[in-house]
XYZ file of C-alpha atoms in Angstrom:
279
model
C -67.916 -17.493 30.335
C -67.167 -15.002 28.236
C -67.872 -15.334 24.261
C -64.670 -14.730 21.779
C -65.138 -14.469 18.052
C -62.439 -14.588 15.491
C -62.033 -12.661 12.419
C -59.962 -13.914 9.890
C -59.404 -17.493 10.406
C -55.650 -17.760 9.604
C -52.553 -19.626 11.815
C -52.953 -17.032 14.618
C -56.970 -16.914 14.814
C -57.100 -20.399 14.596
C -54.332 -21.355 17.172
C -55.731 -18.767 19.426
C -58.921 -19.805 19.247
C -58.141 -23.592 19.260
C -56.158 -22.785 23.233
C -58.828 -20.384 24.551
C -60.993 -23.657 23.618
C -59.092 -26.172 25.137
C -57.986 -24.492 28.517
C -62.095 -23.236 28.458
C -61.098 -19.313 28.717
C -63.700 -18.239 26.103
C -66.648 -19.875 24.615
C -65.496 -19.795 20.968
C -68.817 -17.749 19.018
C -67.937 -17.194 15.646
C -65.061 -17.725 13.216
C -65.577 -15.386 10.029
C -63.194 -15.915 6.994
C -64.353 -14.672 3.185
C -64.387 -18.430 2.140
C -66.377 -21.011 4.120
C -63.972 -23.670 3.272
C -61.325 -21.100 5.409
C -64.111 -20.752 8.789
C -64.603 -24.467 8.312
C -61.201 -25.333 8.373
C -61.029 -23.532 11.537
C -64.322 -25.166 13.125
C -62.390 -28.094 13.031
C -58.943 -27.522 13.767
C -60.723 -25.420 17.229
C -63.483 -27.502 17.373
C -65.702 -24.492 18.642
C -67.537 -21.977 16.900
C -69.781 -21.252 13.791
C -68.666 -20.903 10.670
C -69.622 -17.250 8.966
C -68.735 -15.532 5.955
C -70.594 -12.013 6.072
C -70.288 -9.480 8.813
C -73.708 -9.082 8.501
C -74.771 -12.362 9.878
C -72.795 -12.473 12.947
C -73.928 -11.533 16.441
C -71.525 -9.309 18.245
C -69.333 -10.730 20.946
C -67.490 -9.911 24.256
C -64.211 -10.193 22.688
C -63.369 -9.946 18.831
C -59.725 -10.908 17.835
C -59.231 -8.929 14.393
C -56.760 -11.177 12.899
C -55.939 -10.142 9.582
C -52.900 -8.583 7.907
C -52.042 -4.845 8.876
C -52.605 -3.371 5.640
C -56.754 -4.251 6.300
C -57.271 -3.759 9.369
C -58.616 -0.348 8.833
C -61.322 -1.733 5.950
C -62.316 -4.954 7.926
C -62.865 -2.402 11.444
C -64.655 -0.359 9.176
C -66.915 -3.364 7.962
C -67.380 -4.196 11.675
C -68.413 -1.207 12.947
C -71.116 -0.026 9.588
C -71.972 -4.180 10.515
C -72.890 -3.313 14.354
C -70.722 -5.918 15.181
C -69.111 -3.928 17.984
C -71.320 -3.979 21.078
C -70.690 -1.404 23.776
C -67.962 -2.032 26.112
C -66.461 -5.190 24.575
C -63.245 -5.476 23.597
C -61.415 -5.595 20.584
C -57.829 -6.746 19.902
C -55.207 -7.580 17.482
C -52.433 -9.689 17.868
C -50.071 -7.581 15.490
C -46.456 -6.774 16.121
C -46.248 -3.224 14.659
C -49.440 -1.782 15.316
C -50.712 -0.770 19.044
C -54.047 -0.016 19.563
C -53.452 3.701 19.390
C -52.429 2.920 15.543
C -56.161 1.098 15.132
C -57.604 4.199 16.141
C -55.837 5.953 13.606
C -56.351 4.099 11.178
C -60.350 3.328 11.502
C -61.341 6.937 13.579
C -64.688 6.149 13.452
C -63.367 3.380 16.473
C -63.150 6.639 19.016
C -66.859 6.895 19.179
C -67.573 3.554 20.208
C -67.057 2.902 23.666
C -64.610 -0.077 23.368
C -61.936 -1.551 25.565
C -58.967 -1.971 22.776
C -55.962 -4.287 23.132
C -53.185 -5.392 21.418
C -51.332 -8.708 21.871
C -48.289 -9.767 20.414
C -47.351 -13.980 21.112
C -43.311 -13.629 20.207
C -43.421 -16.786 18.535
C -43.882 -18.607 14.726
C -47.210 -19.446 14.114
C -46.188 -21.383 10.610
C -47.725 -24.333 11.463
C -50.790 -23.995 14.357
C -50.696 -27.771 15.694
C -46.964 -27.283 16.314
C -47.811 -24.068 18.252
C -50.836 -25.113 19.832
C -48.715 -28.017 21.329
C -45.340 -25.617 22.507
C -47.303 -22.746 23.300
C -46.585 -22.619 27.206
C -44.152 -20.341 28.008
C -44.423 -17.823 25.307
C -43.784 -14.361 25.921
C -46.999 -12.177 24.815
C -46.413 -8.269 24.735
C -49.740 -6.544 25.498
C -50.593 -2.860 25.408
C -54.071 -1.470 26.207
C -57.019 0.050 27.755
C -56.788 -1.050 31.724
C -60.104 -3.121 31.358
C -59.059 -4.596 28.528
C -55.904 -6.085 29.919
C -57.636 -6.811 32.956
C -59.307 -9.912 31.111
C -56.754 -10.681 28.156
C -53.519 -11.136 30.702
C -55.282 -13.689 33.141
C -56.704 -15.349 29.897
C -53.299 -15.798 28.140
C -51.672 -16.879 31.092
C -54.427 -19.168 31.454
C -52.885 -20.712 28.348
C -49.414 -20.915 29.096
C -48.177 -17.209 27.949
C -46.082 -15.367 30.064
C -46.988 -11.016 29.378
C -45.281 -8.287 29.773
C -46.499 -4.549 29.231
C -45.051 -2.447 26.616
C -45.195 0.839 25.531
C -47.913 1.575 23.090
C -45.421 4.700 21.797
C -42.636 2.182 20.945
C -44.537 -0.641 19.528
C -42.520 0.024 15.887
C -39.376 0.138 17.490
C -40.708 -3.205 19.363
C -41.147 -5.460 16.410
C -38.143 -4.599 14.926
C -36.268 -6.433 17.228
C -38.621 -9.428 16.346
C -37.700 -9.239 12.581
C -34.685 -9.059 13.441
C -34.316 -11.986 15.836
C -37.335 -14.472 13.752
C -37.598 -13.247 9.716
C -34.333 -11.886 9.296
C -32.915 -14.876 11.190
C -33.741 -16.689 8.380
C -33.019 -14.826 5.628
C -29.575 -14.972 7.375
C -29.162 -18.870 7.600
C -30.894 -18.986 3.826
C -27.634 -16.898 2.886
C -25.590 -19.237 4.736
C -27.019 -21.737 2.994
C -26.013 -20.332 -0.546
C -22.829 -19.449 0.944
C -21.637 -23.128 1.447
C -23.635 -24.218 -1.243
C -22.027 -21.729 -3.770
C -18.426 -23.138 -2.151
C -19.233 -26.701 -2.925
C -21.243 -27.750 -0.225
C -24.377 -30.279 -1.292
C -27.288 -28.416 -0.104
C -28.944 -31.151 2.580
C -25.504 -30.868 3.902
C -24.881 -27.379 4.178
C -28.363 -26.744 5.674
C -27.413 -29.359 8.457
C -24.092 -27.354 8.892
C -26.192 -24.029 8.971
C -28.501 -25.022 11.840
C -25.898 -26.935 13.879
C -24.103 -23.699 14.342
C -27.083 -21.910 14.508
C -28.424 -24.130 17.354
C -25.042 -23.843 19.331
C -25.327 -19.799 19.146
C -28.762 -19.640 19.794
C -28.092 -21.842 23.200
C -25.024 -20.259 24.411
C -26.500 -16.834 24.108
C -29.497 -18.529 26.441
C -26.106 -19.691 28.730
C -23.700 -17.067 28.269
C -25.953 -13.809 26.633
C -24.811 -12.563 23.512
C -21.806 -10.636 24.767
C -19.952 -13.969 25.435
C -21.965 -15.903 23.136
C -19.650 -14.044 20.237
C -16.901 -16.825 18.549
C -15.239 -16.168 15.201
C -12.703 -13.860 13.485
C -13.708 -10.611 14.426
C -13.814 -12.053 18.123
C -10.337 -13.014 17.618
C -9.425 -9.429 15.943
C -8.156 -11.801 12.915
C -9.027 -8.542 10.303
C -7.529 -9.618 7.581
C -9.469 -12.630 7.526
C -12.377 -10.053 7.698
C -11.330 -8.019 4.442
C -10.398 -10.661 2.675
C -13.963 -12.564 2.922
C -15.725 -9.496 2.200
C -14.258 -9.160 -0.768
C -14.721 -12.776 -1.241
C -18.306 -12.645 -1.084
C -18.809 -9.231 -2.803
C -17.110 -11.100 -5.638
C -19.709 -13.970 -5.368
C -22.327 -11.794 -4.982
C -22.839 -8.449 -4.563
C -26.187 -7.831 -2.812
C -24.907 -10.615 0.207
C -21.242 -8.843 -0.185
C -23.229 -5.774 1.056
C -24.395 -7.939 3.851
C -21.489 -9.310 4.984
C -20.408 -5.612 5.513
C -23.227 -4.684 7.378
C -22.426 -7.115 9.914
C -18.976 -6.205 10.352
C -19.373 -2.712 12.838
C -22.325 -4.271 14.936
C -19.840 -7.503 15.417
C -17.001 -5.300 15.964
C -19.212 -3.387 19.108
C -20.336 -6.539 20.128
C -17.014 -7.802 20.289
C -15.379 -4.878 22.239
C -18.235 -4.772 24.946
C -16.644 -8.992 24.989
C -12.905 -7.888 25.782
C -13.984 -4.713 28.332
C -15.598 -7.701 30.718
């Protein structure tokens, strides 16, 4: 079996490592973090693994998930590679949504005379609490981009645990995660505007959260029914305009900032809406 060591012991490292454990994929090696209470937070939670917290004391493994925040990735590759915690022919991944592993290169160049298999996998999923995604994992879709021998073991090990992968264009991997801020982070900002929205009209805020995500719920599943082109309900659906202009104004008035929103909204609904009545 094939060892796997984690750095940066955070929600994805630890779930990660925690379902390569449990479905016995990897032998979980090491689990670096800065703070020991961090790697022994995730020796429990995986229940695998030693705790380290310098590079310098780890032995290098077949696999190393770098999961840390973009911004670092080129100092913490850096601090593997001066560490000689890179061994020959291993492989090396990230889980991030943004980067490939052409961008790792290009960030850390000193990667491109190591002979590494390099990998990036992307779960589409929340990882803000790890039990919670531990236990719904199967079925997620992972988007993977890579060398050919890396792939060749990370797909068969994340379908091992439940994901299903598709492969993605290292080119467009940008253009990629947009659409998952769009349809996870900026899903919420959305509803927390909602939120204010009702709450600002006179709604008591456990209420108008409850309002929020019951209409939220019933979009989300008739888009999984219907798709999003007949998913669409509302005034701009109806061509009801005027209701349109005058609730712009409305919540320009309220607030400007969310007024500018609103307005945002209106053209892409609009398109959406028109590609509805051409069925």
């Amino acid at each position: 079996m094939l060892n796997f060591s984690v750095i940066g012991t955070g929600r994805v490292g630890k779930t990660l490592g925690r379902l390569f454990a449990q479905h016995k994929v990897f032998a979980i090696s090491q689990l670096f973090s800065t703070s020991l209470e961090g790697s022994q937070r995730a020796l429990a939670f995986i229940g695998q693994g030693q705790p380290v917290t310098e590079l310098t004391k780890m032995v290098p493994a077949d696999i190393t998930l770098l999961s840390v925040p973009d911004d670092t990735f080129a100092s913490v590759t850096q601090s593997l590679i001066d560490a000689n915690q890179l061994k020959p022919g291993s492989i090396l991944f990230h889980c991030s949504g943004a980067k490939s592993s052409r961008d790792l290169v290009s960030l850390c160049p000193a990667l491109a005379q190591l002979s590494l298999q390099l990998a990036s996998v992307h779960p589409v999923r929340s990882f803000a609490e790890p039990a919670l995604a531990v236990s719904d994992f199967s079925g997620t879709i992972c988007s993977v981009e890579g060398s050919p021998q890396a792939l060749d073991v990370l797909i068969p090990a994340f379908q091992k645990i439940g994901a299903e992968t598709v492969i993605i264009n290292p080119e467009h991997k940008l253009l990629y995660h947009a659409g998952s801020v769009f349809a996870s982070n900026y899903l919420v900002s959305l509803l927390d505007t909602a939120i204010a929205a009702y709450c600002a009209a006179g709604i008591a805020p456990d209420l108008a959260k409850k309002m929020a995500q019951s209409l939220a719920q019933n979009s989300l599943a008739n888009i999984s029914t219907l798709g999003t082109r007949d998913a669409l309900t509302g005034p701009i659906k109806r061509g009801d305009l005027a209701t349109v202009t005058a609730q712009a104004a409305q919540v320009a008035a309220w607030n400007t900032e969310l007024g500018d929103l609103y307005q945002a909204f209106i053209k892409p609904t609009m398109h959406l809406a028109k590609r509805t009545s051409e069925r």
